[in-house]
mmCIF file of C-alpha atoms in Angstrom:
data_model
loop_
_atom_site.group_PDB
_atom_site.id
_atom_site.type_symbol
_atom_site.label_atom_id
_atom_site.label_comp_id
_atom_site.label_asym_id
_atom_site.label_seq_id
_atom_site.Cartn_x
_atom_site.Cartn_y
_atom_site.Cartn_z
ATOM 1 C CA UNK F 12 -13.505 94.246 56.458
ATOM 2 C CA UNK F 13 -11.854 95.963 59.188
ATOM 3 C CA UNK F 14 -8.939 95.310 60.523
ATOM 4 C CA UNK F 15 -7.895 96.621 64.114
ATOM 5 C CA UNK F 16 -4.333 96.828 65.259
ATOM 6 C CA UNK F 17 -3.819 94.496 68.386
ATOM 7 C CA UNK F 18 -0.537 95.456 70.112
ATOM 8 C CA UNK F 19 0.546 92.957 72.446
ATOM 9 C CA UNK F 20 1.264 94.674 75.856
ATOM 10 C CA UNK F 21 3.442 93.657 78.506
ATOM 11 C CA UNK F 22 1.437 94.321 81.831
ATOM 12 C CA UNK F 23 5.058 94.175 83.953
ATOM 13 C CA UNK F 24 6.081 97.196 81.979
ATOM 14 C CA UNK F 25 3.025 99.789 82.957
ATOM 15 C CA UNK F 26 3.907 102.768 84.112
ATOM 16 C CA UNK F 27 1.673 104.632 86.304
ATOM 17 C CA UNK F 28 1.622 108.075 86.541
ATOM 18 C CA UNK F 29 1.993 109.576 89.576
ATOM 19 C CA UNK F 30 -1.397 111.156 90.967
ATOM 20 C CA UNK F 31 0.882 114.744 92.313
ATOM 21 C CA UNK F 32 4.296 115.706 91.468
ATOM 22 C CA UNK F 33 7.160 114.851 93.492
ATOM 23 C CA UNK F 34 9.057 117.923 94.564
ATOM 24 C CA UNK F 35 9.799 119.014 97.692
ATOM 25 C CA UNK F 36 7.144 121.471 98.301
ATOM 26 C CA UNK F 37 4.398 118.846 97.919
ATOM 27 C CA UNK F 38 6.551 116.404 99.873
ATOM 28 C CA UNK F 39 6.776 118.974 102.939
ATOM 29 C CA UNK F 40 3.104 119.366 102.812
ATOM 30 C CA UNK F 41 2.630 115.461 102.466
ATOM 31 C CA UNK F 42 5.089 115.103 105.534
ATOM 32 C CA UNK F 43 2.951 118.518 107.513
ATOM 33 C CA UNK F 44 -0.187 116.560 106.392
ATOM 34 C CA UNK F 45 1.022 113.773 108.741
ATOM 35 C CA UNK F 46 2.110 115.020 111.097
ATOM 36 C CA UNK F 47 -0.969 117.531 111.614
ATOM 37 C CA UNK F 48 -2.740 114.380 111.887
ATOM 38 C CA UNK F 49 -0.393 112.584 113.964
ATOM 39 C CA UNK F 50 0.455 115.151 116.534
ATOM 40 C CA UNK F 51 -2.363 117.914 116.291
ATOM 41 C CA UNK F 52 -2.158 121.293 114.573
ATOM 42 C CA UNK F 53 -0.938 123.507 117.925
ATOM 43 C CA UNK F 54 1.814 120.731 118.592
ATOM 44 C CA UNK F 55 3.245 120.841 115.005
ATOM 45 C CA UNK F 56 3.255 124.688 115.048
ATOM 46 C CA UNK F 57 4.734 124.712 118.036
ATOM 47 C CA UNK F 58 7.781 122.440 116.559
ATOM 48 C CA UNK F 59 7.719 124.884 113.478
ATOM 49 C CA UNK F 60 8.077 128.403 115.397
ATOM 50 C CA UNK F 61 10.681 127.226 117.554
ATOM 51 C CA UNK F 62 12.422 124.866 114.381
ATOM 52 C CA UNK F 63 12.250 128.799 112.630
ATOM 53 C CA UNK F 64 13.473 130.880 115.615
ATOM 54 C CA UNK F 65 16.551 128.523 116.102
ATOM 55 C CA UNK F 66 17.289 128.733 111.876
ATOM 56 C CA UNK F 67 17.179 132.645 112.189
ATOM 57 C CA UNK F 68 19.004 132.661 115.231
ATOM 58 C CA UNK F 69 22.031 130.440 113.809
ATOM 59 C CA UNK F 70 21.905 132.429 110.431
ATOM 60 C CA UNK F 71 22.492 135.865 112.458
ATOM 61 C CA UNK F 72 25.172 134.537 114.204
ATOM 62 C CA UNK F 73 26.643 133.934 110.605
ATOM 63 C CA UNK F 74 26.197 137.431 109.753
ATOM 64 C CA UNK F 75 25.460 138.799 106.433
ATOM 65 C CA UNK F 76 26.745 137.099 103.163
ATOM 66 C CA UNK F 77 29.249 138.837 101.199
ATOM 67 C CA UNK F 78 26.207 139.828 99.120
ATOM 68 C CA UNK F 79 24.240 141.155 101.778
ATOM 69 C CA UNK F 80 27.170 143.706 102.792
ATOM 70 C CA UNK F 81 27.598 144.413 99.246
ATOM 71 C CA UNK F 82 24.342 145.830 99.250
ATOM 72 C CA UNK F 83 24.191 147.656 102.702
ATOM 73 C CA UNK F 84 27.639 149.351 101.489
ATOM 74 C CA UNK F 85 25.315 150.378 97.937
ATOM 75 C CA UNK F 86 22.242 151.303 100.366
ATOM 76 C CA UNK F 87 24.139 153.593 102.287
ATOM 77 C CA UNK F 88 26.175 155.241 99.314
ATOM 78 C CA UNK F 89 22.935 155.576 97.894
ATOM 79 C CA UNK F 90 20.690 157.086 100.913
ATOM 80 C CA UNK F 91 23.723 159.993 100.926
ATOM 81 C CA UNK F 92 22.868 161.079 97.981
ATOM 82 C CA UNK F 93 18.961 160.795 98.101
ATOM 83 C CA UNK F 94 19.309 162.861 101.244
ATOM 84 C CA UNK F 95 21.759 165.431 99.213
ATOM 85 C CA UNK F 96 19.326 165.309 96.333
ATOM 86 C CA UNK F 97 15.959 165.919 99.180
ATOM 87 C CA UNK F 98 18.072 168.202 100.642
ATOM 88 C CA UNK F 99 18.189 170.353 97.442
ATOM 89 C CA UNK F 100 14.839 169.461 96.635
ATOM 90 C CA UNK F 101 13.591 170.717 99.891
ATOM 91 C CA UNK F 102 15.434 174.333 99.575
ATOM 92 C CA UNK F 103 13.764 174.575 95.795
ATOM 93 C CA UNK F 104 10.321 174.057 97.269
ATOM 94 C CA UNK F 105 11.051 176.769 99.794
ATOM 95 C CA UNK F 106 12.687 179.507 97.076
ATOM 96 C CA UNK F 107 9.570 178.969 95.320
ATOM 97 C CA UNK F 108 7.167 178.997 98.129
ATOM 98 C CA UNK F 109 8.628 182.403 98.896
ATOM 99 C CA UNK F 110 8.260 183.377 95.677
ATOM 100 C CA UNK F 111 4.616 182.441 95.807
ATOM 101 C CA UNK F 112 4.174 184.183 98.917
ATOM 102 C CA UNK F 113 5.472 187.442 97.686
ATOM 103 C CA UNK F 114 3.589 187.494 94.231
ATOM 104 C CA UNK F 115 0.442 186.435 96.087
ATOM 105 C CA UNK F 116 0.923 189.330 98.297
ATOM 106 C CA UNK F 117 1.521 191.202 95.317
ATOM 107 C CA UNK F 118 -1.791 190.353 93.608
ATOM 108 C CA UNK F 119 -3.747 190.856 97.091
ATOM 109 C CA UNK F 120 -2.287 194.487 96.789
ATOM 110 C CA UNK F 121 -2.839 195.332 93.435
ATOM 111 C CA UNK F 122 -5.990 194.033 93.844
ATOM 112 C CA UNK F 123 -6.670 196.245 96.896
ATOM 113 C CA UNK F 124 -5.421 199.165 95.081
ATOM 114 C CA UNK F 125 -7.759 198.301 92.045
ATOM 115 C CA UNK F 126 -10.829 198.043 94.864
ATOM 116 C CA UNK F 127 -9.617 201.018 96.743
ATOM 117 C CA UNK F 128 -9.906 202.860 92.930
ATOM 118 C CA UNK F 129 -12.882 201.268 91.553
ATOM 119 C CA UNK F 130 -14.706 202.729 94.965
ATOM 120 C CA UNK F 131 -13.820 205.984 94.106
ATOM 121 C CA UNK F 132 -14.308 206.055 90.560
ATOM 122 C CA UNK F 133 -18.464 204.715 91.870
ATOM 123 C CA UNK F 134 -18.047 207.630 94.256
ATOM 124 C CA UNK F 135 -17.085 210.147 91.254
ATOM 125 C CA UNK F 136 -20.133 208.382 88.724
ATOM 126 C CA UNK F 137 -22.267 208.769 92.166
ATOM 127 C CA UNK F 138 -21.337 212.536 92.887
ATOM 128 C CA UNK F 139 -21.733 213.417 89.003
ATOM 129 C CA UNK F 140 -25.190 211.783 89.043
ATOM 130 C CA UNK F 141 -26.162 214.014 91.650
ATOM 131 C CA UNK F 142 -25.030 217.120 89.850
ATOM 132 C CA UNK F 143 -27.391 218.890 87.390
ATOM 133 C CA UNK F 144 -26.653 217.716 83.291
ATOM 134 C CA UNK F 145 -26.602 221.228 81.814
ATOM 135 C CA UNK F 146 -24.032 222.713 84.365
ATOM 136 C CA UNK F 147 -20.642 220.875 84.001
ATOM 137 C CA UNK F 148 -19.695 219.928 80.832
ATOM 138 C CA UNK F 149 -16.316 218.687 79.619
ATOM 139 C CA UNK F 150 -14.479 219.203 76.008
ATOM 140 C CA UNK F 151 -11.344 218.469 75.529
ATOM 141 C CA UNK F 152 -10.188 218.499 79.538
ATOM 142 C CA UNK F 153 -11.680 221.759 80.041
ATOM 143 C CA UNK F 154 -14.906 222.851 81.884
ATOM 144 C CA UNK F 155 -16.845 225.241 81.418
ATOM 145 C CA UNK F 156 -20.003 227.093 82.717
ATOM 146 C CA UNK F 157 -23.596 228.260 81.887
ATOM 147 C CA UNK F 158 -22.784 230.691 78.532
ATOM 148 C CA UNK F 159 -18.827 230.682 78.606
ATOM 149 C CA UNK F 160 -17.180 229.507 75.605
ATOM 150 C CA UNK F 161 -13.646 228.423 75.972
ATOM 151 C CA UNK F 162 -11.327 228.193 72.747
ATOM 152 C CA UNK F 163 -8.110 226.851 72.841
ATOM 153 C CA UNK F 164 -5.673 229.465 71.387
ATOM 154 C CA UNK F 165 -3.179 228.486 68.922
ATOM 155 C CA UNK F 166 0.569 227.877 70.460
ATOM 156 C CA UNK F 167 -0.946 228.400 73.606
ATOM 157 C CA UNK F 168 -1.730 226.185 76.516
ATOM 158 C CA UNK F 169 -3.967 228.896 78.123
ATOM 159 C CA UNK F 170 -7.922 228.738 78.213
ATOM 160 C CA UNK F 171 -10.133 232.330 76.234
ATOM 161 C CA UNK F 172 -12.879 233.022 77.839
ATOM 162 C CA UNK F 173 -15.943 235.061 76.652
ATOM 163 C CA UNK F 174 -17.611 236.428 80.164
ATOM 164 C CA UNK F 175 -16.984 234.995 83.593
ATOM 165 C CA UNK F 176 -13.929 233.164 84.874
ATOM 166 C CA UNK F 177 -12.558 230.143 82.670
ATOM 167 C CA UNK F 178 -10.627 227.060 84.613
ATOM 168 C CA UNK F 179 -8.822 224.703 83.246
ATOM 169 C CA UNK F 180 -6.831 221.574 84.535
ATOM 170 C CA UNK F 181 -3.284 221.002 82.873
ATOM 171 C CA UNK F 182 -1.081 217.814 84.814
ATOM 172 C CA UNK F 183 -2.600 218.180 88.052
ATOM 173 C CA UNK F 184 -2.181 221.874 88.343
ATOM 174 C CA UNK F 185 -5.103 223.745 88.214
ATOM 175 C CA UNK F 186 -4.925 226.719 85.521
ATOM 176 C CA UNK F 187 -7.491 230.102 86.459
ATOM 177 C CA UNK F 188 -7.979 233.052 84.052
ATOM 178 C CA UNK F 189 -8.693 236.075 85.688
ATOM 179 C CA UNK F 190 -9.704 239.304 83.711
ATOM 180 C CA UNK F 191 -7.393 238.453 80.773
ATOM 181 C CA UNK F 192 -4.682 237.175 83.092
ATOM 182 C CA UNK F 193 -3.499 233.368 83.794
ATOM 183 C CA UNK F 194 -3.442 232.284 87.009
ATOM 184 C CA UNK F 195 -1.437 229.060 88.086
ATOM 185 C CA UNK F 196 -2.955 227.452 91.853
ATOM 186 C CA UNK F 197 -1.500 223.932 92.958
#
């Protein structure tokens, strides 16, 4: 029934394939391979350092490639301006450090200030703790005492009194009626 396909074959013609590639890299390490063997790692090591040291030597004698002093000429256009552009960069950090500095201290003395005030506004609460509730009482910015009654008289910035002695504060100067008179003490 079946057929199978018989193809004659010439056995002259094989070709074998090769078990690695041959390029140079694996024929260097075929060649190191060897001689490893041949002459002992330390000996062939010995042949490459020196084999290296003489190829660096004779390409410094040559001096950079037209390439290579391309580039340097680039490198040192270039680290001109990075050190311009540091330069600046540097002087920015310090204008703003400063600037720091002085709103810091800014804060620290507002916030001092706000301390300093805070203290004496618990010192004020504290005192007015300590002072009977029926004597002072405030209305309107003005004190007054046991039975006085101060009014506030129309067109008038000046404190009526019914009895005793009526004092009033008005923008940090403190305002004193006496008998029917004002009198202004700083």
């Amino acid at each position: 029934m079946g057929r199978f396909n018989r193809q004659k074959k010439n056995l002259r013609h094989v070709h074998y394939e090769q078990s690695q590639p041959s390029y140079d890299a694996v024929r260097k390490s075929r060649f190191e391979v060897r001689m490893r063997r041949k002459y002992g790692d330390s000996v062939f090591d010995g042949w490459k350092a020196e084999a290296t040291k003489e190829r660096r030597a004779a390409e410094a004698a040559e001096g950079p490639s037209p390439a290579q002093r391309m580039r340097f000429v680039e490198l040192l256009a270039e680290k001109a301006n990075c050190l311009k552009r540091v330069t600046t960069a540097k002087a920015k950090v310090a204008a703003a450090k400063k600037a720091l500095d002085e709103a810091t201290a800014r804060y620290e003395k507002a916030k001092e200030e706000k301390r300093v005030m805070e203290a004496e506004y618990r010192d004020i609460l504290a005192e007015l703790r300590r002072i009977p509730a029926e004597l002072p009482s405030s209305r309107r910015g003005m004190l007054r005492s046991g039975g006085d009654i101060v009014t506030k008289e129309e067109g008038e910035n000046v404190a009526k009194q019914e009895g005793e002695n009526a004092v009033k504060q008005e923008g940090g100067n403190v305002m004193k009626q006496d008998e029917g008179r004002v009198v202004k003490m700083e």
